[in-house]
Amino acid sequence: MNEKEIKELKRILEFSCEKKDVLVYSFDASEFKGKALGVALPRSVKEVQEIMKYCNKKNIPLTPRGGGTSLTGSSAGFNSIVLDLSKMNKIIRFDKKNKIVIVEPGVILDDLNSYLKKFDLIFPVIPASHKSCEIGGMISTNAAGERAIKYGKMIDWIKNLEVILANGKKINVKENKLRDFVGKEGITGVITRVELKVKEINKTRSMDYEKFRDYDELLKRIEEVKKNKNVSAIEFLNSFCAELMGLEKTNHLIIEYESNNGKIKSIREIQKIWRIREACGPVLTQKDYVIMEDPRIPLKKMKDFLNFLNKNNIPCFGHIGIGILHPRFKLNQKELIKKMFQKVKEIKGDVSGEHGIGVIKKEFLSKKEIINFKKLKEKYDKKNILNRGKII
Amino acid sequence: MSKNVKKCVECGICKGNCPVLKSLLIESQSPRGRAILIKNNILNKKIIYNCTLCKACELSCPAKIELPEIIIQARKNLINKGEETKANKKMIENVRKYGNPYGKVGDKIPEEMYCC
Ligand SMILES: Cc1cc2nc3c(=O)[nH]c(=O)nc-3n(C[C@H](O)[C@H](O)[C@H](O)COP(=O)(O)OP(=O)(O)OC[C@H]3O[C@@H](n4cnc5c(N)ncnc54)[C@H](O)[C@@H]3O)c2cc1C
Ligand code: SF4
Ligand code: SF4
C-alpha cells in the first residue's frame, strides 16, 4: 500500500499500519502466521461499506475478524487489511416477549450472556472460547459448543443477517440463503447485524459419569443415551488424555441431562465434573499438546477411529455425542496429523466439525467441496477481495 | 506457571478479561497482543505501559503464562535502554530528587502528578 492509499483509508475510518498492529493482526489462535497490511476498525455499517467499496476498487484483499480465536488461520491477515469488527459491539434491540436479540457482530458471547442472564435467558451455543469469541466470528465458523447435541450450531439460532458484499452493497439474508454466509469464514460477505433467537435458562440438571475399557460398550451406551431428548451433552476423554489429566487411565464418558435422569444430582458435583472436562484443553496445552484438531467422525466408524488414536498414542477429548472429537498434537507431530486426516477421509468423516478450514486445512478439502466454495465466491465476490487465500 | 513468553500459544482466551482491551478494543492492546509483541522483541512503549498489571489475563490463561511479570521485565528492559515513557522518567527523577514520585509537595498538590 502506498502513502496515498493509507491517507485515503484514514479518511474513511480508523486505520493503522503501525508495525505493532501489522504484527499482531498477522496471527489468530492457530499456529499460522500470515502478513497483515494494516488494520481497519469500523464503528458503523457505513464505514464497513465505504472501506469495502474502496478495497474492491483498488483490489486490496480484506480479512474480516472478530475475536481472532480461529484455530485455522482464517482470521489472520494474509497480504490483506484486517477488518476488525470488535468496535461494532452494541446490543441493538432486545425483544423479551419473543425471545429475540439484535446485535452487532463484535459483541463477545460472554457479554451477550451476562446481559441475557438478567432476564433468565441464554444464548445456548457456547464454544469453549466463549470469553473472547464474537457473534460475527461464531456465525462465520458456524460454531458449536459442549451442548451442541441439544442446541445445535449457530445456524439453528439465526433469524436474520445483514451482510455487506465485497462491492459495498448491503443485503438482508434469511432462511435458505443463510447457508451462503453461515460457516463460510467471511469469504462471501461481512456480517454487520444479526438477529438471534435466545431461550430460557434451564435450571434442572443431572449427570452420569461413567468409565469404559471396551469401545463396543462405550458406543452402545452413547447410542442408547442419544434417544433421550433431555440429554444436553455427551462428552468423552480417551484413556491417554485421562492419564495426562491425572485420572484413571481408561475411557471416560460424561452425560449431562436437562432433567432428573442422571444419577448425579448435586449441582456442585456436576460443576466439578465440568471443570475436569474443561481443564482438558488447558492441561494438554501445558503438556505441549498445543495443536487441537476437530474432525467429525460418523458414529458407525467411531470405533475404528478411536482404535487409530490409541495405536498412535494421541490424546483426545470432545463432543462424542455429535461425533466431533479434539485429538491433540505436539508441534513436531505434523506427519501424524496428516496420517490422522487420511484416516478421517478413509472413514468418510469431515476434516472439520466446528473450527472451519481457513489456511491450515485447505489441503484436506475434497474437490467437490472446493467447487462449491468457488461457486459461492463467483456469486458474491468475483474479484476475490474477502479472505483471499483462505479455504480455496 | 511460566514467565517464558514463548510458551504463550496465542489462543486469545485472556482477551475477555483485560480491562485495557475492553476500553481500547484493538488487538495490540490485548494481553495476547502484548505477548506477541514481546515475543518478537517489539517493545512499544504505549503497549508496555498501558497494562495495569491487574493479572486478569494470568488468571484465565490455560498455559499459565505470568504475563504481568513478563511485562514488568519488558519495562525494565525499556528503562535500561533509556526508552521508558516521559511520565516514568519524570517519576524516577522526582523520587531521586524529592523522595516521592509526585515532585515538590508543599501545601498545594502539584499540578503535574506522576505515579506508576
Ligand atoms: C481455546 C479455544 C477453544 C475453542 N473451542 C471451540 C468450541 O468449543 N467450538 C467451536 O465451534 N469453536 C471453538 N474454537 C474456535 C473459535 O473460537 C470459534 O471458531 C469462534 O466461533 C471464532 O470466533 P471469533 O470471533 O474469534 O472469530 P475470528 O477468529 O475472528 O474469525 C473466524 C472466521 O470468521 C470470519 N469473520 C469474523 N467476523 C466476521 C464478520 N463479522 N463477517 C464475516 N466474517 C467474519 C473471519 O474472517 C474468520 O474466517 C475454540 C478456539 C479456541 C482458541
Ligand atoms: S497469554 Fe495465555 S491466554 Fe493469553 S494468548 Fe497466551 S496462552 Fe492464551
Ligand atoms: S495484567 Fe495487563 S494485559 Fe493482563 S489483563 Fe491486566 S491490563 Fe490486561
Coordinates of C-alpha atoms and ligand atoms in Angstrom, one line a residue:
Chain A
M1 CA 0.0 0.0 0.0
N2 CA 1.3 3.5 -0.8
E3 CA 1.1 6.7 1.2
K4 CA -1.9 8.0 -0.8
E5 CA -3.9 4.8 -0.1
I6 CA -3.1 5.0 3.6
K7 CA -4.3 8.6 3.7
E8 CA -7.5 7.7 1.9
L9 CA -8.2 4.8 4.2
K10 CA -7.6 7.0 7.2
R11 CA -10.2 9.4 5.8
I12 CA -12.8 6.6 5.7
L13 CA -12.2 5.1 9.2
E14 CA -9.8 4.3 12.0
F15 CA -6.8 2.7 10.3
S16 CA -3.4 1.7 11.4
C17 CA -0.4 0.2 9.6
E18 CA 2.0 0.7 12.5
K19 CA 4.5 -2.1 13.0
K20 CA 2.8 -3.3 16.2
D21 CA -0.6 -3.6 14.7
V22 CA 0.6 -5.3 11.5
L23 CA 2.4 -7.9 13.6
V24 CA -0.4 -8.8 16.0
Y25 CA -3.0 -8.9 13.2
S26 CA -0.9 -11.4 11.3
F27 CA -1.9 -14.1 13.9
D28 CA -5.0 -15.7 15.2
A29 CA -5.2 -18.6 17.7
S30 CA -3.7 -21.1 15.3
E31 CA 0.0 -21.7 14.6
F32 CA -0.4 -20.0 11.2
K33 CA 1.4 -16.7 10.7
G34 CA 0.2 -14.5 7.8
K35 CA 1.0 -11.0 6.9
A36 CA -1.4 -8.2 7.6
L37 CA -1.0 -4.9 5.6
G38 CA -2.8 -3.0 8.3
V39 CA -5.9 -2.9 10.5
A40 CA -9.2 -1.1 9.9
L41 CA -11.5 -0.6 12.8
P42 CA -15.1 0.4 11.7
R43 CA -17.6 1.7 14.1
S44 CA -20.6 1.7 11.8
V45 CA -22.2 -0.2 8.9
K46 CA -21.5 2.9 6.7
E47 CA -17.8 2.7 7.4
V48 CA -17.8 -1.0 6.6
Q49 CA -19.5 -0.3 3.3
E50 CA -17.1 2.5 2.4
I51 CA -13.9 0.5 3.1
M52 CA -15.3 -2.5 1.2
K53 CA -16.1 -0.3 -1.8
Y54 CA -12.6 1.2 -1.7
C55 CA -10.8 -2.1 -1.4
N56 CA -12.9 -3.6 -4.2
K57 CA -12.0 -0.7 -6.4
K58 CA -8.3 -0.9 -5.6
N59 CA -8.2 -4.7 -5.5
I60 CA -6.9 -4.8 -1.9
P61 CA -7.8 -8.0 0.0
L62 CA -9.7 -7.8 3.3
T63 CA -9.8 -10.2 6.1
P64 CA -12.9 -9.9 8.4
R65 CA -12.1 -10.6 12.0
G66 CA -13.9 -10.9 15.4
G67 CA -12.2 -12.2 18.5
G68 CA -9.4 -13.8 16.5
T69 CA -9.8 -17.2 18.2
S70 CA -9.9 -19.1 14.9
L71 CA -7.8 -22.2 15.1
T72 CA -7.3 -22.4 11.3
G73 CA -5.6 -19.1 10.3
S74 CA -8.9 -17.9 8.9
S75 CA -8.8 -14.5 10.8
A76 CA -5.1 -13.8 10.4
G77 CA -4.1 -11.1 7.9
F78 CA -2.8 -12.7 4.7
N79 CA -1.4 -9.9 2.5
S80 CA -4.6 -8.2 3.4
I81 CA -6.1 -5.4 5.5
V82 CA -7.7 -6.9 8.6
L83 CA -11.2 -5.6 9.1
D84 CA -11.6 -5.9 12.9
L85 CA -15.3 -5.6 13.8
S86 CA -14.7 -5.6 17.6
K87 CA -15.7 -1.9 17.9
M88 CA -19.2 -2.7 16.5
N89 CA -20.3 -4.3 19.8
K90 CA -23.7 -2.9 20.6
I91 CA -26.8 -4.9 21.6
I92 CA -29.2 -3.0 19.3
R93 CA -32.6 -4.4 20.4
F94 CA -34.0 -7.0 22.8
D95 CA -37.5 -8.3 22.5
K96 CA -38.1 -10.3 25.7
K97 CA -41.6 -11.4 24.8
N98 CA -40.5 -13.1 21.5
K99 CA -37.0 -14.0 22.8
I100 CA -35.2 -12.2 20.1
V101 CA -32.0 -10.1 20.3
I102 CA -30.5 -8.0 17.6
V103 CA -26.7 -7.4 17.9
E104 CA -23.7 -6.0 16.1
P105 CA -21.1 -8.6 15.1
G106 CA -18.5 -7.5 17.6
V107 CA -20.5 -8.5 20.7
I108 CA -18.5 -11.0 22.8
L109 CA -20.5 -14.1 23.6
D110 CA -20.0 -13.8 27.4
D111 CA -21.1 -10.2 27.3
L112 CA -24.3 -11.2 25.5
N113 CA -25.0 -13.9 28.0
S114 CA -24.4 -11.7 31.0
Y115 CA -26.8 -9.3 29.5
L116 CA -29.4 -12.0 28.9
K117 CA -28.9 -13.6 32.4
K118 CA -30.8 -10.6 34.0
F119 CA -33.9 -11.9 32.1
D120 CA -33.3 -15.6 32.9
L121 CA -32.4 -16.1 29.2
I122 CA -29.4 -17.5 27.5
F123 CA -27.8 -17.8 24.0
P124 CA -27.1 -21.6 24.3
V125 CA -24.4 -22.1 21.6
I126 CA -21.3 -21.9 23.8
P127 CA -17.9 -22.8 22.4
A128 CA -15.0 -23.1 24.9
S129 CA -13.7 -19.8 23.6
H130 CA -16.8 -18.0 25.0
K131 CA -14.8 -15.4 26.9
S132 CA -13.3 -14.0 23.7
C133 CA -15.2 -15.1 20.6
E134 CA -17.6 -12.7 19.0
I135 CA -21.0 -13.3 17.4
G136 CA -19.9 -12.4 13.8
G137 CA -16.9 -14.8 14.1
M138 CA -19.2 -17.5 15.6
I139 CA -21.6 -17.2 12.7
S140 CA -18.9 -17.3 10.1
T141 CA -17.5 -20.5 11.5
N142 CA -20.9 -21.9 12.3
A143 CA -19.6 -22.6 15.8
A144 CA -20.8 -25.3 18.2
G145 CA -20.4 -25.9 21.9
E146 CA -20.4 -28.5 24.5
R147 CA -24.2 -28.7 24.4
A148 CA -24.5 -29.0 20.6
I149 CA -26.3 -32.3 20.9
K150 CA -29.3 -30.4 22.3
Y151 CA -28.8 -26.9 20.9
G152 CA -27.1 -27.5 17.6
K153 CA -24.9 -24.9 15.9
M154 CA -25.1 -21.2 15.2
I155 CA -27.2 -21.8 12.1
D156 CA -30.0 -23.1 14.3
W157 CA -30.3 -19.8 16.2
I158 CA -30.1 -17.2 13.4
K159 CA -33.3 -15.5 12.2
N160 CA -31.8 -12.8 10.0
L161 CA -28.4 -11.4 8.9
E162 CA -27.4 -8.1 7.5
V163 CA -24.4 -8.6 5.2
I164 CA -22.2 -6.3 3.2
L165 CA -21.0 -7.7 0.0
A166 CA -17.5 -7.1 -1.4
N167 CA -18.8 -4.3 -3.6
G168 CA -20.2 -2.5 -0.6
K169 CA -23.8 -3.4 -1.3
K170 CA -26.0 -4.2 1.8
I171 CA -28.3 -7.2 1.7
N172 CA -30.6 -9.0 4.1
V173 CA -30.3 -12.7 4.4
K174 CA -32.7 -15.2 5.9
E175 CA -34.0 -18.8 5.6
N176 CA -32.4 -20.9 2.9
K177 CA -29.9 -18.1 1.9
L178 CA -28.3 -18.2 5.4
R179 CA -26.1 -21.1 4.4
D180 CA -24.3 -18.9 1.8
F181 CA -22.8 -16.9 4.7
V182 CA -23.0 -19.0 7.9
G183 CA -19.9 -21.2 8.2
K184 CA -18.3 -19.6 5.1
E185 CA -15.5 -18.0 7.1
G186 CA -16.1 -14.5 5.7
I187 CA -15.3 -15.3 2.1
T188 CA -18.8 -14.3 0.8
G189 CA -19.6 -11.2 2.8
V190 CA -19.1 -9.2 6.1
I191 CA -21.9 -9.7 8.7
T192 CA -22.8 -6.3 10.2
R193 CA -26.1 -7.1 12.1
V194 CA -27.6 -10.2 13.5
E195 CA -31.0 -11.3 14.7
L196 CA -30.7 -14.2 17.1
K197 CA -33.1 -16.4 18.9
V198 CA -32.5 -16.9 22.6
K199 CA -34.0 -19.3 25.2
E200 CA -34.9 -19.6 28.9
I201 CA -32.1 -20.8 31.2
N202 CA -32.9 -24.4 32.2
K203 CA -32.3 -24.8 35.9
T204 CA -32.8 -28.6 36.2
R205 CA -29.6 -30.6 35.6
S206 CA -28.2 -34.0 36.4
M207 CA -25.4 -36.1 35.2
D208 CA -23.9 -39.6 34.7
Y209 CA -20.1 -40.1 34.8
E210 CA -19.0 -43.5 33.6
K211 CA -15.8 -45.3 32.7
F212 CA -15.4 -47.9 29.9
R213 CA -12.5 -50.1 28.9
D214 CA -14.3 -51.5 25.9
Y215 CA -15.2 -49.3 22.9
D216 CA -18.2 -51.5 21.9
E217 CA -19.8 -51.0 25.3
L218 CA -19.0 -47.2 25.2
L219 CA -20.6 -46.8 21.8
K220 CA -23.6 -48.9 22.7
R221 CA -24.2 -46.6 25.7
I222 CA -23.9 -43.5 23.5
E223 CA -26.4 -44.8 21.0
E224 CA -28.8 -45.6 23.9
V225 CA -28.5 -42.3 25.7
K226 CA -28.9 -40.3 22.5
K227 CA -32.5 -41.4 22.3
N228 CA -33.2 -39.3 25.5
K229 CA -34.4 -35.9 24.4
N230 CA -33.3 -34.3 27.7
V231 CA -29.6 -35.1 27.1
S232 CA -27.7 -31.8 26.7
A233 CA -24.1 -33.1 26.4
I234 CA -22.2 -36.3 25.8
E235 CA -18.5 -35.7 26.3
F236 CA -15.6 -38.1 26.2
L237 CA -11.9 -38.4 27.3
N238 CA -9.8 -41.2 25.8
S239 CA -7.5 -43.1 28.1
F240 CA -4.3 -41.2 27.1
C241 CA -6.0 -37.9 27.7
A242 CA -7.3 -39.2 31.1
E243 CA -3.8 -40.3 32.0
L244 CA -2.4 -36.8 31.2
M245 CA -5.1 -35.3 33.3
G246 CA -4.1 -37.4 36.3
L247 CA -7.3 -39.5 36.1
E248 CA -7.7 -43.3 35.9
K249 CA -6.2 -44.5 32.6
T250 CA -9.4 -45.6 30.8
N251 CA -12.2 -44.0 28.7
H252 CA -14.4 -41.5 30.5
L253 CA -17.9 -40.6 29.4
I254 CA -19.8 -37.6 30.8
I255 CA -23.6 -37.4 30.1
E256 CA -25.5 -34.3 31.1
Y257 CA -29.3 -34.1 31.2
E258 CA -31.6 -31.1 31.5
S259 CA -33.8 -33.3 33.6
N260 CA -33.5 -35.6 36.6
N261 CA -32.5 -38.6 34.5
G262 CA -28.9 -38.7 35.7
K263 CA -27.6 -40.3 38.9
I264 CA -25.6 -37.3 40.0
K265 CA -28.0 -34.5 41.1
S266 CA -25.8 -32.2 43.1
I267 CA -25.0 -29.0 41.2
R268 CA -21.6 -28.8 42.9
E269 CA -20.7 -32.3 41.8
I270 CA -21.9 -31.6 38.2
Q271 CA -19.8 -28.4 38.1
K272 CA -16.8 -30.3 39.4
I273 CA -17.1 -32.8 36.6
W274 CA -17.5 -30.0 34.0
R275 CA -14.4 -28.4 35.4
I276 CA -12.4 -31.6 34.7
R277 CA -13.7 -31.7 31.2
E278 CA -13.0 -28.0 30.6
A279 CA -9.5 -28.4 32.0
C280 CA -8.6 -31.0 29.3
G281 CA -7.7 -28.3 26.8
P282 CA -5.5 -26.2 29.1
V283 CA -3.8 -29.2 30.7
L284 CA -2.9 -30.7 27.4
T285 CA -1.7 -27.3 26.2
Q286 CA 0.6 -27.1 29.2
K287 CA 1.9 -30.6 28.4
D288 CA 2.9 -29.4 24.9
Y289 CA -0.1 -30.9 23.1
V290 CA -0.8 -27.4 21.7
I291 CA -2.5 -28.3 18.3
M292 CA -6.2 -29.0 18.5
E293 CA -8.0 -30.6 15.6
D294 CA -11.8 -31.1 15.2
P295 CA -12.7 -34.0 12.9
R296 CA -16.3 -35.2 12.7
I297 CA -16.5 -38.9 12.7
P298 CA -19.6 -40.9 11.7
L299 CA -20.7 -42.8 14.8
K300 CA -20.7 -46.1 12.9
K301 CA -16.9 -45.6 12.2
M302 CA -16.1 -44.2 15.7
K303 CA -14.6 -47.5 17.0
D304 CA -12.2 -47.6 14.0
F305 CA -11.1 -44.0 14.7
L306 CA -10.7 -44.5 18.4
N307 CA -8.5 -47.5 17.8
F308 CA -6.4 -45.4 15.4
L309 CA -5.9 -42.8 18.2
N310 CA -5.0 -45.5 20.7
K311 CA -2.5 -47.1 18.4
N312 CA -0.7 -43.8 17.8
N313 CA -0.9 -42.5 21.4
I314 CA -3.0 -39.5 20.5
P315 CA -4.7 -37.8 23.5
C316 CA -8.3 -36.9 22.6
F317 CA -11.4 -35.5 24.2
G318 CA -14.5 -34.0 22.7
H319 CA -18.2 -33.9 21.9
I320 CA -18.5 -37.6 21.1
G321 CA -22.4 -37.4 21.1
I322 CA -22.3 -35.4 17.9
G323 CA -19.2 -37.1 16.5
I324 CA -16.8 -34.1 16.9
L325 CA -13.5 -35.0 18.6
H326 CA -10.5 -33.0 19.6
P327 CA -7.3 -35.0 19.1
R328 CA -4.3 -33.0 20.3
F329 CA -0.8 -32.9 18.9
K330 CA 2.6 -31.5 19.7
L331 CA 4.2 -29.0 17.3
N332 CA 6.6 -31.6 15.9
Q333 CA 3.8 -34.1 15.0
K334 CA 2.7 -32.6 11.6
E335 CA 3.2 -36.0 9.9
L336 CA 0.9 -37.7 12.4
I337 CA -1.7 -35.0 11.8
K338 CA -1.6 -35.8 8.1
K339 CA -1.9 -39.5 8.8
M340 CA -4.9 -38.8 11.0
F341 CA -6.7 -36.8 8.3
Q342 CA -6.1 -39.6 5.8
K343 CA -7.9 -41.9 8.3
V344 CA -10.7 -39.4 8.6
K345 CA -11.2 -39.4 4.8
E346 CA -11.0 -43.1 4.6
I347 CA -13.9 -43.5 7.1
K348 CA -15.8 -40.7 5.3
G349 CA -15.6 -38.2 8.2
D350 CA -15.2 -34.4 7.9
V351 CA -11.9 -32.7 8.4
S352 CA -13.5 -30.0 10.4
G353 CA -16.6 -30.4 12.6
E354 CA -16.6 -26.9 14.1
H355 CA -13.4 -24.8 13.7
G356 CA -13.5 -24.4 9.9
I357 CA -10.9 -24.7 7.1
G358 CA -9.0 -21.4 7.0
V359 CA -5.5 -21.9 5.6
I360 CA -4.4 -24.8 7.7
K361 CA -6.9 -27.4 6.5
K362 CA -7.1 -26.3 2.9
E363 CA -5.1 -29.2 1.7
F364 CA -7.6 -31.7 3.1
L365 CA -10.7 -30.4 1.3
S366 CA -12.3 -32.6 -1.3
K367 CA -12.7 -31.5 -5.0
K368 CA -16.4 -31.3 -4.5
E369 CA -16.1 -29.0 -1.5
I370 CA -13.7 -26.7 -3.4
I371 CA -16.1 -26.5 -6.4
N372 CA -18.9 -25.5 -4.0
F373 CA -16.9 -22.8 -2.3
K374 CA -15.7 -21.5 -5.7
K375 CA -19.3 -21.2 -6.9
L376 CA -20.2 -19.1 -3.9
K377 CA -17.1 -16.9 -4.4
E378 CA -18.1 -16.3 -8.0
K379 CA -21.6 -15.4 -6.9
Y380 CA -20.8 -12.9 -4.2
D381 CA -17.2 -11.8 -4.6
K382 CA -15.9 -12.1 -8.1
K383 CA -12.7 -10.1 -7.5
N384 CA -11.9 -12.4 -4.5
I385 CA -11.4 -9.5 -2.1
L386 CA -12.7 -11.2 1.0
N387 CA -10.3 -13.5 2.8
R388 CA -8.2 -14.2 -0.3
G389 CA -6.1 -17.3 0.0
K390 CA -8.3 -18.9 2.6
I391 CA -10.3 -22.1 2.0
I392 CA -9.9 -22.0 -1.8
Chain B
M1 CA 3.2 -21.0 36.0
S2 CA 5.6 -19.7 33.3
K3 CA 7.5 -16.5 32.9
N4 CA 8.5 -17.7 29.4
V5 CA 6.5 -15.7 26.9
K6 CA 7.4 -18.3 24.2
K7 CA 5.1 -20.7 26.0
C8 CA 2.1 -18.4 25.0
V9 CA 0.1 -20.4 22.4
E10 CA -1.8 -17.2 21.2
C11 CA -5.2 -18.7 22.0
G12 CA -6.7 -15.4 22.9
I13 CA -8.6 -16.7 25.9
C14 CA -7.1 -13.9 28.1
K15 CA -8.6 -11.2 25.9
G16 CA -12.1 -11.4 27.5
N17 CA -10.8 -10.3 30.9
C18 CA -8.4 -7.4 30.1
P19 CA -9.8 -4.0 31.2
V20 CA -7.4 -2.2 28.9
L21 CA -8.6 -4.1 25.8
K22 CA -12.3 -3.7 26.9
S23 CA -11.8 0.1 26.6
L24 CA -9.4 0.4 23.6
L25 CA -10.7 -2.6 21.5
I26 CA -7.6 -3.1 19.4
E27 CA -5.7 -6.4 19.4
S28 CA -2.3 -4.8 20.1
Q29 CA -3.7 -3.6 23.5
S30 CA -4.8 -7.2 24.4
P31 CA -2.8 -9.5 26.6
R32 CA -2.2 -11.8 23.6
G33 CA -1.1 -8.7 21.6
R34 CA 1.4 -7.7 24.3
A35 CA 2.7 -11.3 24.4
I36 CA 3.1 -11.5 20.6
L37 CA 5.0 -8.1 20.6
I38 CA 7.3 -9.1 23.4
K39 CA 8.0 -12.4 21.8
N40 CA 9.0 -10.6 18.7
N41 CA 11.1 -8.1 20.6
I42 CA 8.9 -5.1 19.7
L43 CA 8.8 -3.2 23.0
N44 CA 6.3 -0.5 22.1
K45 CA 6.1 2.0 25.0
K46 CA 2.4 2.6 24.8
I47 CA 1.6 -1.1 24.8
I48 CA 4.0 -2.0 27.6
Y49 CA 3.0 0.9 29.9
N50 CA -0.8 0.7 29.2
C51 CA -1.1 -2.5 31.1
T52 CA -2.4 -2.1 34.6
L53 CA -0.7 -5.3 35.8
C54 CA -4.1 -6.4 37.2
K55 CA -3.3 -10.1 36.5
A56 CA -6.8 -10.8 35.0
C57 CA -5.1 -12.4 31.9
E58 CA -2.9 -14.6 34.1
L59 CA -6.0 -16.0 35.9
S60 CA -7.7 -17.1 32.7
C61 CA -4.6 -18.3 30.8
P62 CA -4.7 -22.1 30.0
A63 CA -1.0 -22.1 29.5
K64 CA -0.4 -20.4 32.9
I65 CA 1.6 -17.6 31.5
E66 CA 2.6 -14.9 34.0
L67 CA 2.1 -12.1 31.6
P68 CA 2.2 -9.2 34.2
E69 CA 5.7 -10.4 35.3
I70 CA 6.8 -10.6 31.7
I71 CA 5.5 -7.0 31.2
I72 CA 7.4 -5.8 34.3
Q73 CA 10.6 -7.3 32.8
A74 CA 9.9 -5.6 29.5
R75 CA 9.6 -2.3 31.3
K76 CA 12.9 -2.9 33.0
N77 CA 14.4 -3.5 29.6
L78 CA 13.0 -0.3 28.3
I79 CA 14.3 1.6 31.3
N80 CA 17.8 0.1 30.8
K81 CA 17.8 1.4 27.3
G82 CA 16.6 4.8 28.5
E83 CA 13.4 4.4 26.5
E84 CA 10.7 4.5 29.2
T85 CA 7.8 6.9 28.9
K86 CA 8.1 10.6 29.7
A87 CA 5.9 10.1 32.8
N88 CA 8.1 7.3 34.0
K89 CA 11.3 9.3 33.6
K90 CA 9.8 12.2 35.5
M91 CA 8.6 9.9 38.3
I92 CA 12.1 8.4 38.7
E93 CA 13.6 11.9 38.7
N94 CA 11.1 13.0 41.3
V95 CA 11.8 10.0 43.6
R96 CA 15.6 10.8 43.3
K97 CA 15.2 14.5 43.9
Y98 CA 12.3 14.7 46.4
G99 CA 11.9 11.2 47.7
N100 CA 8.4 10.8 46.3
P101 CA 7.0 10.3 42.7
Y102 CA 4.9 13.5 42.8
G103 CA 7.7 16.0 42.9
K104 CA 7.9 19.0 45.2
V105 CA 4.9 18.7 47.6
G106 CA 4.1 21.8 49.6
D107 CA 0.7 22.9 50.8
K108 CA -0.6 22.5 47.3
I109 CA -0.9 19.3 45.3
P110 CA 1.4 19.7 42.4
E111 CA -0.2 20.3 39.1
E112 CA 1.7 17.5 37.4
M113 CA 1.4 14.3 39.3
Y114 CA 3.3 11.3 38.3
C115 CA 3.0 7.8 39.6
C116 CA 3.3 4.3 38.4
Ligands
LIG1 C1 -9.3 -22.4 23.3 C2 -10.3 -22.4 22.2 C3 -11.4 -23.2 22.3 C4 -12.3 -23.3 21.2 N1 -13.5 -24.0 21.4 C5 -14.4 -24.1 20.4 C6 -15.6 -24.8 20.5 O1 -15.9 -25.4 21.6 N2 -16.5 -24.8 19.5 C7 -16.2 -24.1 18.3 O2 -17.0 -24.2 17.4 N3 -15.1 -23.4 18.1 C8 -14.2 -23.4 19.1 N4 -13.0 -22.6 19.0 C9 -12.7 -22.0 17.7 C10 -13.2 -20.5 17.6 O3 -13.2 -20.0 18.9 C11 -14.6 -20.4 17.0 O4 -14.5 -20.7 15.6 C12 -15.2 -19.0 17.1 O5 -16.5 -19.1 16.7 C13 -14.5 -17.9 16.4 O6 -15.0 -16.7 16.8 P1 -14.1 -15.3 16.7 O7 -14.9 -14.2 17.0 O8 -12.8 -15.5 17.4 O9 -13.8 -15.3 15.1 P2 -12.4 -15.0 14.3 O10 -11.4 -15.9 14.7 O11 -12.2 -13.5 14.4 O12 -12.9 -15.3 12.8 C14 -13.3 -16.5 12.4 C15 -13.8 -16.5 10.9 O13 -14.9 -15.7 10.8 C16 -14.7 -14.6 9.9 N5 -15.4 -13.4 10.5 C17 -15.2 -12.9 11.7 N6 -16.1 -11.9 11.9 C18 -16.8 -11.8 10.7 C19 -17.9 -11.0 10.3 N7 -18.5 -10.0 11.0 N8 -18.4 -11.2 9.0 C20 -17.9 -12.1 8.2 N9 -16.9 -12.9 8.6 C21 -16.4 -12.8 9.8 C22 -13.2 -14.5 9.8 O14 -12.7 -13.9 8.6 C23 -12.7 -15.9 10.0 O15 -12.8 -16.6 8.8 C24 -12.1 -22.6 20.0 C25 -10.9 -21.8 19.9 C26 -10.0 -21.7 21.0 C27 -8.8 -20.8 20.9
SF4_2 S1 -1.3 -15.3 27.4 FE1 -2.3 -17.4 27.8 S2 -4.5 -17.0 27.4 FE2 -3.3 -15.3 26.5 S3 -3.0 -15.9 24.4 FE3 -1.2 -16.6 25.5 S4 -1.6 -18.7 26.1 FE4 -3.6 -17.8 25.5
SF4_3 S1 -2.4 -7.5 33.5 FE1 -2.3 -6.1 31.8 S2 -2.6 -7.3 30.0 FE2 -3.2 -8.6 31.7 S3 -5.5 -8.3 31.9 FE3 -4.5 -6.8 33.3 S4 -4.2 -4.9 32.0 FE4 -4.6 -6.6 30.6

